Short mmCIF file of C-alpha atoms and ligand atoms in Angstrom, two decimals:
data_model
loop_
_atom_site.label_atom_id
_atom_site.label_comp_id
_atom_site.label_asym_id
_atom_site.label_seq_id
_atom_site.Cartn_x
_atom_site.Cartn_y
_atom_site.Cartn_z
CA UNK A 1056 22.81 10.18 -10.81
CA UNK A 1057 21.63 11.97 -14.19
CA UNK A 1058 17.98 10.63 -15.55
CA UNK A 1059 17.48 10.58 -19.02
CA UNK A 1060 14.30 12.31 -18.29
CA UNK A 1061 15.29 15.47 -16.01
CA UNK A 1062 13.58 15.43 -12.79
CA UNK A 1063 12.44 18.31 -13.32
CA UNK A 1064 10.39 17.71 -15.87
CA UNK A 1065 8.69 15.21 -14.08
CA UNK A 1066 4.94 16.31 -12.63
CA UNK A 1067 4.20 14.93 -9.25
CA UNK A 1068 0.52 15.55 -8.29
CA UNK A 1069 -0.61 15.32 -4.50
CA UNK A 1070 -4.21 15.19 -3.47
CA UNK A 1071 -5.90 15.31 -0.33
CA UNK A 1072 -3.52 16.94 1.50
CA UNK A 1073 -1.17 13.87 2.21
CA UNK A 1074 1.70 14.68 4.44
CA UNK A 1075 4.46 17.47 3.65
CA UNK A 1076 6.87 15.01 4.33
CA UNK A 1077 6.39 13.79 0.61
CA UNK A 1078 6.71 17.05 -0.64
CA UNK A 1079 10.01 17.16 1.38
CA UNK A 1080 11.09 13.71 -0.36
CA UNK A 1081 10.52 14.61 -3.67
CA UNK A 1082 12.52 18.00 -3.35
CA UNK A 1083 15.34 16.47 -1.80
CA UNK A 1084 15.42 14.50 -4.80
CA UNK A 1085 15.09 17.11 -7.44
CA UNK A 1086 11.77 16.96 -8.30
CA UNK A 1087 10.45 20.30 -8.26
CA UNK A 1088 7.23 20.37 -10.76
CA UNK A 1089 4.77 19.37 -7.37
CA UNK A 1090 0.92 20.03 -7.71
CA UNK A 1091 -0.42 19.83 -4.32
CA UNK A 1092 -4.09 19.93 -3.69
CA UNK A 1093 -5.81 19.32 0.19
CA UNK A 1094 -8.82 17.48 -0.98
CA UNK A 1095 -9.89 15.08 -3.10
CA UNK A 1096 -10.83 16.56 -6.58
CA UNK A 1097 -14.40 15.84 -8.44
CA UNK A 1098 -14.13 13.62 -11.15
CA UNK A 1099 -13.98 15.90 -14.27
CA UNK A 1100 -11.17 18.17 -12.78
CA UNK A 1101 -9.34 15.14 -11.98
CA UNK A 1102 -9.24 14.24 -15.38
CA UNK A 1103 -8.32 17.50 -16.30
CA UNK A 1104 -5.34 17.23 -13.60
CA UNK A 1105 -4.12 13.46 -14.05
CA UNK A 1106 -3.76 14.28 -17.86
CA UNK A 1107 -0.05 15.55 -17.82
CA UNK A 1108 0.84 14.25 -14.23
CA UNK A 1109 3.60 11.53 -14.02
CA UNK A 1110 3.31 10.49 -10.70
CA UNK A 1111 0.06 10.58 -8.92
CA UNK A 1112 0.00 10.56 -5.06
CA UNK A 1113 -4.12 9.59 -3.20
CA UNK A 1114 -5.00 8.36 -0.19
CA UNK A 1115 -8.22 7.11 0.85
CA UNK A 1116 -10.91 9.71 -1.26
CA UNK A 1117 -9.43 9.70 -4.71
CA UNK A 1118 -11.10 6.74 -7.41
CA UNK A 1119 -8.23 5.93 -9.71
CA UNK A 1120 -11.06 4.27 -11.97
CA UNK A 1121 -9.76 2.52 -15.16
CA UNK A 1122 -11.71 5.48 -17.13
CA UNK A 1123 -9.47 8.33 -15.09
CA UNK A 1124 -6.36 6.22 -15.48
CA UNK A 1125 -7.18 6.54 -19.20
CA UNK A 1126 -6.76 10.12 -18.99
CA UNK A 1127 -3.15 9.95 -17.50
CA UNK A 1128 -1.46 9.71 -20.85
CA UNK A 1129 2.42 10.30 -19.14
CA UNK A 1130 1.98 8.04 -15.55
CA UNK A 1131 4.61 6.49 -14.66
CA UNK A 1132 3.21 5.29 -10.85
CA UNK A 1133 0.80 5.61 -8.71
CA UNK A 1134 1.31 6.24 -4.41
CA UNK A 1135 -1.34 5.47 -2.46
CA UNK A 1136 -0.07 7.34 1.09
CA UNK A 1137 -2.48 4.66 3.01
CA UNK A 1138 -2.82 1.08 3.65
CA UNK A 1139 -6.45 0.44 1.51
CA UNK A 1140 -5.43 -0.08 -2.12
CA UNK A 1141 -9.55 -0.64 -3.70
CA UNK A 1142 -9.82 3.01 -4.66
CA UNK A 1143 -7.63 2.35 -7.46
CA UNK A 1144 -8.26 -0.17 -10.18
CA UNK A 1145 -5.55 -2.27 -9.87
CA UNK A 1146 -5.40 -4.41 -12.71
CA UNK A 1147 -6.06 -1.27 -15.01
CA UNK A 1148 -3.15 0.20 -13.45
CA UNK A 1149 -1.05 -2.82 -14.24
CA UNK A 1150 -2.37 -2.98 -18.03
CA UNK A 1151 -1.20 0.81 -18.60
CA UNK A 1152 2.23 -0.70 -17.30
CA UNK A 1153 2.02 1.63 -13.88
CA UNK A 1154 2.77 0.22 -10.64
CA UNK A 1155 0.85 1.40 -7.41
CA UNK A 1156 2.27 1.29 -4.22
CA UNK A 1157 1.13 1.77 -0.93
CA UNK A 1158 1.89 2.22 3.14
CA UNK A 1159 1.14 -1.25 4.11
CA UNK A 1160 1.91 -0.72 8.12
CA UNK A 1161 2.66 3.36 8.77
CA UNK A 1162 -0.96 3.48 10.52
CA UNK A 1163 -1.64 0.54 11.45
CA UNK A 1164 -0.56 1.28 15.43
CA UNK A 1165 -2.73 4.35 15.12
CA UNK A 1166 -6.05 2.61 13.75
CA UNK A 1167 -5.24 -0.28 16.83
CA UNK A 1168 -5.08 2.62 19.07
CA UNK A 1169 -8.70 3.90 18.86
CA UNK A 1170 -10.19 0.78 18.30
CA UNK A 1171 -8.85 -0.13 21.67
CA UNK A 1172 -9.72 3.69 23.08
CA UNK A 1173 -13.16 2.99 21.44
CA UNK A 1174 -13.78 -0.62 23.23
CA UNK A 1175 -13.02 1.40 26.29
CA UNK A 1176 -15.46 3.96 25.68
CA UNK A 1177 -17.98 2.15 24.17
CA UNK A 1178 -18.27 -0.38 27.21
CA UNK A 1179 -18.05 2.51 29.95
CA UNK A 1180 -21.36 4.04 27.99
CA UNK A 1181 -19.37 6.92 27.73
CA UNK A 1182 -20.78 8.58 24.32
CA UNK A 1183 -24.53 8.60 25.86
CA UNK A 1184 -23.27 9.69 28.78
CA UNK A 1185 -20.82 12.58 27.21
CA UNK A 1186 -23.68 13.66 25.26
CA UNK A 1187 -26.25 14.04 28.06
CA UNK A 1188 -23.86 16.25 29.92
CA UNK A 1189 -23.28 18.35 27.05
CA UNK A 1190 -27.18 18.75 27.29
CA UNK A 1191 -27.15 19.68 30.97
CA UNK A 1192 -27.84 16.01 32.16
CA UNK A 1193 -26.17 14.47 34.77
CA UNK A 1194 -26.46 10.34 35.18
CA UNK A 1195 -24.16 9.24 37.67
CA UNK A 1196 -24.50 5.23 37.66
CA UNK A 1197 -22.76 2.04 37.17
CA UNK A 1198 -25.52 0.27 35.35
CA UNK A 1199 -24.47 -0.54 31.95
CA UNK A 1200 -20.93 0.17 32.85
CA UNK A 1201 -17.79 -2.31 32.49
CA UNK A 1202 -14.65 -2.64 31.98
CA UNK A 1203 -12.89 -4.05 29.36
CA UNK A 1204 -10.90 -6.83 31.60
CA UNK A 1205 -12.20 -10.50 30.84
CA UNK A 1206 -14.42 -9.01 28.04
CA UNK A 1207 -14.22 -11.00 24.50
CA UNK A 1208 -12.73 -9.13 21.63
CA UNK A 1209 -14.12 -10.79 18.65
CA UNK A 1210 -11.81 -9.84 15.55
CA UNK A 1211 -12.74 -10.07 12.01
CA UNK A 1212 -9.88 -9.98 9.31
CA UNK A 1213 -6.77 -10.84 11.56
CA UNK A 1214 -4.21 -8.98 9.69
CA UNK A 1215 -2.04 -6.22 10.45
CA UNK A 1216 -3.94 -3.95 12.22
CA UNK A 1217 -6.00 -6.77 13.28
CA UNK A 1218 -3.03 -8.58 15.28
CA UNK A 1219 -2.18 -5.24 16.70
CA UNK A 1220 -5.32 -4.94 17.86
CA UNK A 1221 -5.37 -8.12 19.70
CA UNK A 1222 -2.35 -7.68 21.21
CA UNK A 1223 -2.93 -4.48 23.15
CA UNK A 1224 -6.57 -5.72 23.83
CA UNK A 1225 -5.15 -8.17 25.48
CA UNK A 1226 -2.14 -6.34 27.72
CA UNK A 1227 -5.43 -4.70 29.06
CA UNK A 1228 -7.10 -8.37 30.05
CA UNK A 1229 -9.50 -8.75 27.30
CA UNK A 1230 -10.19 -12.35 25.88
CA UNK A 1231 -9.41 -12.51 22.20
CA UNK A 1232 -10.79 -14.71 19.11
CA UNK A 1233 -10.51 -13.82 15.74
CA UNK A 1234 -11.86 -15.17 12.30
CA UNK A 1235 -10.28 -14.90 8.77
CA UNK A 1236 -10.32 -16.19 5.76
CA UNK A 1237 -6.56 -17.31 5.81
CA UNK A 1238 -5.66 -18.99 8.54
CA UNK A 1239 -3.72 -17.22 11.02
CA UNK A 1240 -0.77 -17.64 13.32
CA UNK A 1241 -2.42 -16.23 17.24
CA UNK A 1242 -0.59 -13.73 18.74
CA UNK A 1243 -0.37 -14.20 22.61
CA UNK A 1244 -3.73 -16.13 23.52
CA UNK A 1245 -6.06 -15.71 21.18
CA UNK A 1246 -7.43 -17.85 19.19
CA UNK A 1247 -9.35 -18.39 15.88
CA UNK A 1248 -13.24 -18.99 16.31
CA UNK A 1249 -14.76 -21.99 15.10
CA UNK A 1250 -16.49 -19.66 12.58
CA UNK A 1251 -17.90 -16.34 11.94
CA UNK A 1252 -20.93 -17.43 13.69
CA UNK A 1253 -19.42 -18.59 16.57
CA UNK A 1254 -17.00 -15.34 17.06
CA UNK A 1255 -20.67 -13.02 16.55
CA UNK A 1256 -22.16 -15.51 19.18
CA UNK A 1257 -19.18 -15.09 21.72
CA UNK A 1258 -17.71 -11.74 21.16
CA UNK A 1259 -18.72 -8.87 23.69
CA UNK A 1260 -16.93 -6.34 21.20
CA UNK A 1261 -16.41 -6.90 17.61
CA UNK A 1262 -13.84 -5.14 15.80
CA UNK A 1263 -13.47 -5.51 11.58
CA UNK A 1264 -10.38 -5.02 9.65
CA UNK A 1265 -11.37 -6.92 6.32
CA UNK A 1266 -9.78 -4.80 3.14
CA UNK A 1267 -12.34 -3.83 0.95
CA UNK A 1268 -13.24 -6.41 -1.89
CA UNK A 1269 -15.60 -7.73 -3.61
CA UNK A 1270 -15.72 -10.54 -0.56
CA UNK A 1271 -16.52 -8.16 1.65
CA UNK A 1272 -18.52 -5.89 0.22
CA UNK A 1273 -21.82 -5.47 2.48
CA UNK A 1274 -20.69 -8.65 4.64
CA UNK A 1275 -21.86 -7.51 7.53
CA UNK A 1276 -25.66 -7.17 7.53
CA UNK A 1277 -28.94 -8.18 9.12
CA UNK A 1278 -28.37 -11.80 9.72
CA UNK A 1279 -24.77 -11.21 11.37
CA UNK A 1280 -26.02 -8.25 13.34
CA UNK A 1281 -28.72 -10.58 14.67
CA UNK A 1282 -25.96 -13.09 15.26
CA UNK A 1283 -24.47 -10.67 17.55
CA UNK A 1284 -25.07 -11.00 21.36
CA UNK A 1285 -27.79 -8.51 22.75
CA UNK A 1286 -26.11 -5.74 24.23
CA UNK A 1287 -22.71 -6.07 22.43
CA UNK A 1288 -20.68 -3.88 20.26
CA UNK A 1289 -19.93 -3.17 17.11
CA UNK A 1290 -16.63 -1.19 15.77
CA UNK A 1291 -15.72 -1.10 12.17
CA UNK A 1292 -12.79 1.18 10.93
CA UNK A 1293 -12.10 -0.80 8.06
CA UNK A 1294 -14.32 0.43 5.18
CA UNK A 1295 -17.64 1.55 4.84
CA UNK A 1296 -18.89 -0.48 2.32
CA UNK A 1297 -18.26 -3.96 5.03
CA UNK A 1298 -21.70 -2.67 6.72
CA UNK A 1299 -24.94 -2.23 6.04
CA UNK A 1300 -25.29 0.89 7.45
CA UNK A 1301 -28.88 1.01 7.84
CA UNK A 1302 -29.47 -2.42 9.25
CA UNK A 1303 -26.58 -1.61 11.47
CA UNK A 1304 -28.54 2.08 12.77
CA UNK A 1305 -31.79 -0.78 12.83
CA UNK A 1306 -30.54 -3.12 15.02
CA UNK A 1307 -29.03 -0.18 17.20
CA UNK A 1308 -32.84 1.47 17.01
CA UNK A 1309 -33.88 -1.57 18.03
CA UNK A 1310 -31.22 -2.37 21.24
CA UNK A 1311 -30.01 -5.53 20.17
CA UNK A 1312 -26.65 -3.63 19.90
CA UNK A 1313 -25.09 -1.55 22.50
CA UNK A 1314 -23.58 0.84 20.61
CA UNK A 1315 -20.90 1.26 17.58
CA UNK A 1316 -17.94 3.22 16.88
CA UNK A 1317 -18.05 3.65 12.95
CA UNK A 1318 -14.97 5.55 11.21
CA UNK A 1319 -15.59 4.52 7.56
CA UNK A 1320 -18.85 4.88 5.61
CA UNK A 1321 -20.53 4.00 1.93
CA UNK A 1322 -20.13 7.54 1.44
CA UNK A 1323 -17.91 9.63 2.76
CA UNK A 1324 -17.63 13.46 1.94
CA UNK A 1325 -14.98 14.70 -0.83
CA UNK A 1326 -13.25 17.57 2.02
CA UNK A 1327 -13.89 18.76 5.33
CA UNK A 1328 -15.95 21.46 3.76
CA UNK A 1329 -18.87 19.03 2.41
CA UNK A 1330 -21.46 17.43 4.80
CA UNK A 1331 -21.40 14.73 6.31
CA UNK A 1332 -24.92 12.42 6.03
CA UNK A 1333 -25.91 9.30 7.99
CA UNK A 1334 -28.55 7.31 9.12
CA UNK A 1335 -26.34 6.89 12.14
CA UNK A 1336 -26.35 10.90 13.13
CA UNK A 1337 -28.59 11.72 16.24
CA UNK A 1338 -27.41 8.01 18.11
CA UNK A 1339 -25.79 8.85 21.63
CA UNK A 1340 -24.39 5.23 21.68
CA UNK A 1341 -22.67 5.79 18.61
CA UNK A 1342 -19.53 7.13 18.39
CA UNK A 1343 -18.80 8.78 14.94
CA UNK A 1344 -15.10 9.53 13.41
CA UNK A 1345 -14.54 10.87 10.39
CA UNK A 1346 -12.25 8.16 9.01
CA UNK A 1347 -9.25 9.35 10.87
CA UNK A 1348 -8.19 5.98 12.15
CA UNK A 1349 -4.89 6.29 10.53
CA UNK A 1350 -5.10 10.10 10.95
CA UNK A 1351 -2.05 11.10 13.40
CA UNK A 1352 0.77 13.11 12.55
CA UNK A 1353 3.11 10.77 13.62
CA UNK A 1354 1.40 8.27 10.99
CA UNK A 1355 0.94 10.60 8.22
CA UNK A 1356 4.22 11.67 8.62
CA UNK A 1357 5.63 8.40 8.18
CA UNK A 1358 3.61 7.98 5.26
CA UNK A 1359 4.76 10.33 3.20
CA UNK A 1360 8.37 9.36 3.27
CA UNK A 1361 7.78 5.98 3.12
CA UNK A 1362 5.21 6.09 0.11
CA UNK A 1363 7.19 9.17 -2.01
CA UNK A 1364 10.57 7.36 -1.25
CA UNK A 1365 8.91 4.41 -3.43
CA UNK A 1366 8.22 6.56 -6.12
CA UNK A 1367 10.99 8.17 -6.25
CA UNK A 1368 12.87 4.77 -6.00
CA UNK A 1369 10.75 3.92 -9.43
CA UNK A 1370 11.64 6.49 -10.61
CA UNK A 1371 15.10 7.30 -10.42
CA UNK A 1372 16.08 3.07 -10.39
CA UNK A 1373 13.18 1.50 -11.68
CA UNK A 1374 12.83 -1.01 -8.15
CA UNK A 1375 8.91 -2.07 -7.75
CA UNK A 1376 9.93 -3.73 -4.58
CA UNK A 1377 6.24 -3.90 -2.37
CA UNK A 1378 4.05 -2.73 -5.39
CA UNK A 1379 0.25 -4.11 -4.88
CA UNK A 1380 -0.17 -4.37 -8.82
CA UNK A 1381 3.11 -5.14 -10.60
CA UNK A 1382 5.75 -7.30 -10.52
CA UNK A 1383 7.91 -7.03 -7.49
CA UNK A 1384 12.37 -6.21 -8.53
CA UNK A 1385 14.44 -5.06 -6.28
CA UNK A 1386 17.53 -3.24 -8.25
CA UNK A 1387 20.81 -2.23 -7.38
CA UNK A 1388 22.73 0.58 -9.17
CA UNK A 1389 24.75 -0.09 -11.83
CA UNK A 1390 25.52 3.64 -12.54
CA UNK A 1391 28.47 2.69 -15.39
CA UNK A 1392 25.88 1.43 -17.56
CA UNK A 1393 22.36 2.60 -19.04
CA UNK A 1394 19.16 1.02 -17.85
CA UNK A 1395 16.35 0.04 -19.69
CA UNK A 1396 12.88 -0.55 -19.13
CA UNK A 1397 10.71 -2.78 -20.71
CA UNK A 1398 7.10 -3.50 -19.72
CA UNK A 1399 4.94 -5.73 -21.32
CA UNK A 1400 1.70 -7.97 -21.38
CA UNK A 1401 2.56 -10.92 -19.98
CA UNK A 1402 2.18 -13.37 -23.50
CA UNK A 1403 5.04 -15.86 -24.54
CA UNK A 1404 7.94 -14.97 -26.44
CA UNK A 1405 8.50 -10.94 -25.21
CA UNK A 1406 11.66 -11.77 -23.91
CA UNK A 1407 13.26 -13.88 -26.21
CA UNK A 1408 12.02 -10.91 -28.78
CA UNK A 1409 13.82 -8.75 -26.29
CA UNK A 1410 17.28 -10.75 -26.53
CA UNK A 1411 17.48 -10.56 -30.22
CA UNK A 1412 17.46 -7.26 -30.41
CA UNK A 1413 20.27 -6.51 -28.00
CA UNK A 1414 22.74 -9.56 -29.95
CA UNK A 1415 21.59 -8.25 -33.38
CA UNK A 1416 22.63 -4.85 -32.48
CA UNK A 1417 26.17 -6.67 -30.39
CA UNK A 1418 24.94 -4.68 -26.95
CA UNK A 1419 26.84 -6.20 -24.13
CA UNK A 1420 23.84 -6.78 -21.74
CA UNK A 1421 25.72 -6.11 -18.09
CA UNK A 1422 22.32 -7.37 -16.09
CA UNK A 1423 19.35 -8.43 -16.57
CA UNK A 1424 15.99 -8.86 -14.26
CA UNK A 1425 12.41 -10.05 -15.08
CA UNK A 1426 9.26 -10.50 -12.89
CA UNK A 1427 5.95 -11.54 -13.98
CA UNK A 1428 2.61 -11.45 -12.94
CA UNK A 1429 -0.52 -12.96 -14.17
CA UNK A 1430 -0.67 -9.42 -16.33
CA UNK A 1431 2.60 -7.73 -16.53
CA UNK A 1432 5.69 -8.59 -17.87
CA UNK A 1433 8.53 -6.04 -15.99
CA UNK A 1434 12.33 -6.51 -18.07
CA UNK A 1435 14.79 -4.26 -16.62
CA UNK A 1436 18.00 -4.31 -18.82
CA UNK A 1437 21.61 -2.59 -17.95
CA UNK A 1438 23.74 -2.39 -20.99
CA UNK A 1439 26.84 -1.35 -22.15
CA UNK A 1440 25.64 1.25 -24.70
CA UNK A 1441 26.02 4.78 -25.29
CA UNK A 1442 23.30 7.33 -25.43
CA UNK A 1443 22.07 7.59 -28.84
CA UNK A 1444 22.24 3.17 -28.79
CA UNK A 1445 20.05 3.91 -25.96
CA UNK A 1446 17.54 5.86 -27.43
CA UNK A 1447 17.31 3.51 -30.57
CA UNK A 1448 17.19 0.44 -28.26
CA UNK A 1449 14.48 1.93 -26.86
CA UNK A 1450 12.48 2.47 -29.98
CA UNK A 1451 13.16 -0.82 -31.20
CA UNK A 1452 11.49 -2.36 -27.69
CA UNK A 1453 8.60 -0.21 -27.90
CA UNK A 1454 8.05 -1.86 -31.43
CA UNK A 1455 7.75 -5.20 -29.53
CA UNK A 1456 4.29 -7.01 -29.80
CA UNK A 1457 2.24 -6.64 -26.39
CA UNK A 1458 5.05 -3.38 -25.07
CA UNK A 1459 3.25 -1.30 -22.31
CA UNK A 1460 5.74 1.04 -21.54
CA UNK A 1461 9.63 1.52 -22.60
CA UNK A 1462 12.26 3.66 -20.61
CA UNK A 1463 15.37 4.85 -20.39
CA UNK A 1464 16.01 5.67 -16.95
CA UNK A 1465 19.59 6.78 -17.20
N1 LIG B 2260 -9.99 3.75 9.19
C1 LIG B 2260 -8.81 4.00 8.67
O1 LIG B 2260 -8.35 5.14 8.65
C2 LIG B 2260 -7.99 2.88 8.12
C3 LIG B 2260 -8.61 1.79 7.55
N2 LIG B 2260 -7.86 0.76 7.05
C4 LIG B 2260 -8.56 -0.39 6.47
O2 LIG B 2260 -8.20 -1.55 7.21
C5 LIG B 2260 -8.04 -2.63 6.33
C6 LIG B 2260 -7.20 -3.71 6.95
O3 LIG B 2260 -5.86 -3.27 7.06
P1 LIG B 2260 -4.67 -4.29 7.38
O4 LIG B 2260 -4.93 -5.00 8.64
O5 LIG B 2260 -3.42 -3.52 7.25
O6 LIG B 2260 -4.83 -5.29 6.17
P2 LIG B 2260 -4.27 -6.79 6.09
O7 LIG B 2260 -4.31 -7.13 4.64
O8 LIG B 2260 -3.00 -6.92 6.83
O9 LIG B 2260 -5.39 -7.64 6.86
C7 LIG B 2260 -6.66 -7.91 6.36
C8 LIG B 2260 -7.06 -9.30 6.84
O10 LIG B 2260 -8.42 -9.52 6.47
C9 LIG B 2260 -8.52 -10.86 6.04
N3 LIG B 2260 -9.72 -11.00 5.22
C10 LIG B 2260 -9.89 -10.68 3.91
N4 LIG B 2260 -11.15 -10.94 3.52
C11 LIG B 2260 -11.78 -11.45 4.60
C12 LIG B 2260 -13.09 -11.94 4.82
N5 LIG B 2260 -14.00 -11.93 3.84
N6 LIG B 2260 -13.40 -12.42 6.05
C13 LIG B 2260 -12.48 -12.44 7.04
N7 LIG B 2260 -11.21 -12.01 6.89
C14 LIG B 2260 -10.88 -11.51 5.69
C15 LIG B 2260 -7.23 -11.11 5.31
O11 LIG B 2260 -6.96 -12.49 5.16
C16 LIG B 2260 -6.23 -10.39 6.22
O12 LIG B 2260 -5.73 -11.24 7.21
C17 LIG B 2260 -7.42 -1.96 5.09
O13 LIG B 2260 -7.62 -2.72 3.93
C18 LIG B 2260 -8.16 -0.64 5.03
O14 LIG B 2260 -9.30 -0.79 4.25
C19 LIG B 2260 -6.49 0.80 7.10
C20 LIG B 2260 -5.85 1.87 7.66
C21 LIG B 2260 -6.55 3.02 8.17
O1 LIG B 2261 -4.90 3.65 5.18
C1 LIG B 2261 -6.09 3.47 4.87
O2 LIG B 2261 -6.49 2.50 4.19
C2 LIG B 2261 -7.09 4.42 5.32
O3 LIG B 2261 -8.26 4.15 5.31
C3 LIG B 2261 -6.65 5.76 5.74
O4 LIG B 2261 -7.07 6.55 4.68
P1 LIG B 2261 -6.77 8.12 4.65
O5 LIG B 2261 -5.35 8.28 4.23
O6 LIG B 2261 -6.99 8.65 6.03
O7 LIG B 2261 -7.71 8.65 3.63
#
């Protein structure tokens, strides 16, 4: 189908290195002006490269801050090829009239995958005992050694990967409770703890998988460290900014904890070329990743095509269909007539404004779809019109009190 705005024209921008499979989707569909960078970029030179780029592609690294989003005069959307959306200012996104999407489940089976590799590990004393023999030690014992069967997995944030988690913990015999802040149908036999308390004072392993938000920002500290039983284990590959990092390396100085597994951290370096600093570095009983939990090919793979087919779907049809920001419509093609777009703050009386201009002018409106959020106001309008009554509809609706963004897609 012809655009109105040649895809060609249109600048994709890729940072830190996200999957050629998205490169692949985007050429397939003709769009063939793609920036691709393999890090994350420091603030000023993203700026610099945001400021002409229509389409924006992150994962984990990037801050899409409300003051960078400024900067991105022509964005049309925003990818996000990984599940954690809080790197991006959401609602800023949404005022500038651009939708952000993300992968909500491509990784999810890989980040349940180490946690459960990690539980193994971590109960087996396996990263003190790796690390001695890589020092020329040799400590062949059972003490402090167990397996995982009958052990309690104590899960905090029972969502996706959560669940997932749970259910292969359990195919290997572990006893599973979770806590959340929603409640929470149990998969298999787990079951919710009476509290957070009660899952810190039970748990022989506790896993997070909380999003990052304000909620949980720093919610696990001292006093649910303490909670924890003496000898037990902590894994968090959710985000860094869940732990206090140094009252989780005191509490591991100290022994109360057995050891951790930590993937995700309050700061994390830009590229594999910058260092990497923690108070955790130098801890046998610790094993550290650096936040690859959703890092497998077959993951990142997935990814890409399922996060640049969104934006291309924007694009090319205007569907917002699993958008985190932005009202959610699902279109179908109506290639016989021209589609509009019309965003808008969400204030009375847009649409009726809307209407009036498309009976003043006698355009035969062939289908029409609105969404709302508590921001955003998302009209998308196929009429019978030809192209120059498209281009002057679309002036007239950018001349609409509270417009965001007007398009003609095609
Ligand atoms: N290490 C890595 O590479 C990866 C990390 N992640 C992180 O994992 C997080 C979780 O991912 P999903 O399971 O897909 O998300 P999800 O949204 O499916 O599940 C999150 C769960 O946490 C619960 N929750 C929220 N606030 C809570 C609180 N204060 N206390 C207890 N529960 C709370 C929610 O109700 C929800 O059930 C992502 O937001 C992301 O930050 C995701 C993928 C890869
Ligand atoms: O999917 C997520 O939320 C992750 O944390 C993975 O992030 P990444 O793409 O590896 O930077």
């Amino acid at each position: 189908m012809k655009t109105s705005f040649p895809r060609q024209d249109i600048k994709v921008l890729l940072l830190e290195g996200v999957s050629r499979t998205a490169v692949e989707v985007f050429e397939r569909a003709g769009y063939s002006q793609i920036e691709y960078h393999a890090k994350s970029l420091p603030e000023d030179e993203l700026k610099a490269r945001v400021a002409d780029a229509h389409i924006i592609g992150i994962r984990s690294r990037t801050h899409l801050t409300a003051e960078v989003l400024e900067h991105a005069k022509r964005l049309i959307a925003v990818g996000c090829y990984c599940i954690g959306t809080n790197q991006v200012e959401l609602t800023a996104a949404a005022r500038l009239g651009v939708p952000v999407f993300n992968a909500p489940y491509s990784n999810t089976r890989s980040v349940a995958e180490l946690v459960i590799a990690e539980a193994i590990m971590l109960l087996r004393g396996i990263p003190q005992k790796n690390a001695l023999c890589h020092r020329g030690g040799w400590t062949k014992s059972a003490s402090g050694s167990f397996e995982v069967r009958d052990k309690v997995l104590g899960i905090i944030g029972y969502g996706h990967i959560g669940t997932q988690v749970g259910v292969l913990a359990e195919s290997l015999g572990m006893r599973v409770i979770f806590h959340d802040i929603e409640t929470k149908l149990s998969l298999g036999n787990a079951r919710a703890a009476g509290n957070l308390d009660d899952l810190l004072e039970r748990a022989d392993v506790v896993t997070l998988h909380v999003p990052e938000t304000p909620a949980t920002k720093l919610m696990f500290g001292k006093n649910e460290l303490d909670r924890m039983r003496k000898g037990s284990l902590l894994i968090n590959a959710s985000r860094g900014t869940v732990v206090d990092i140094d009252a989780l390396a005191d509490a591991l100085r100290k022994e109360h904890l057995g050891g951790a597994a930590i993937d995700v951290f309050p700061v994390e370096p830009k590229g594999n070329d910058d260092p990497f600093v923690s108070p955790l570095i130098g801890m046998d009983n610790v094993i550290l990743t650096p936040h690859i939990g959703g890092s497998t090919l077959e993951a990142q793979d997935n990814i890409g095509i399922e996060v640049a087919s969104k934006l291309v779907r924007y694009s090319d049809n205007g569907s917002t269909l699993s958008a985190v920001n932005f009202p959610e419509v699902a279109l179908p093609e109506h290639p016989r007539s021209r589609r509009l777009l019309h965003i808008h703050r969400n204030v009375p009386g847009v649409l009726s404004r809307i209407n009036e201009l498309f009976s003043a002018g006698n355009i035969n409106i062939d289908a029409q779809f609105l969404q709302t959020n508590a921001d955003v106001g998302y009209v998308v309008i196929d009429v019978s019109a030809d192209e120059q009554q498209a281009a002057s509809l679309k002036d007239k609706l950018a001349a609409i009190p509270g417009t965001l963004r007007t398009r003609v897609l095609y």
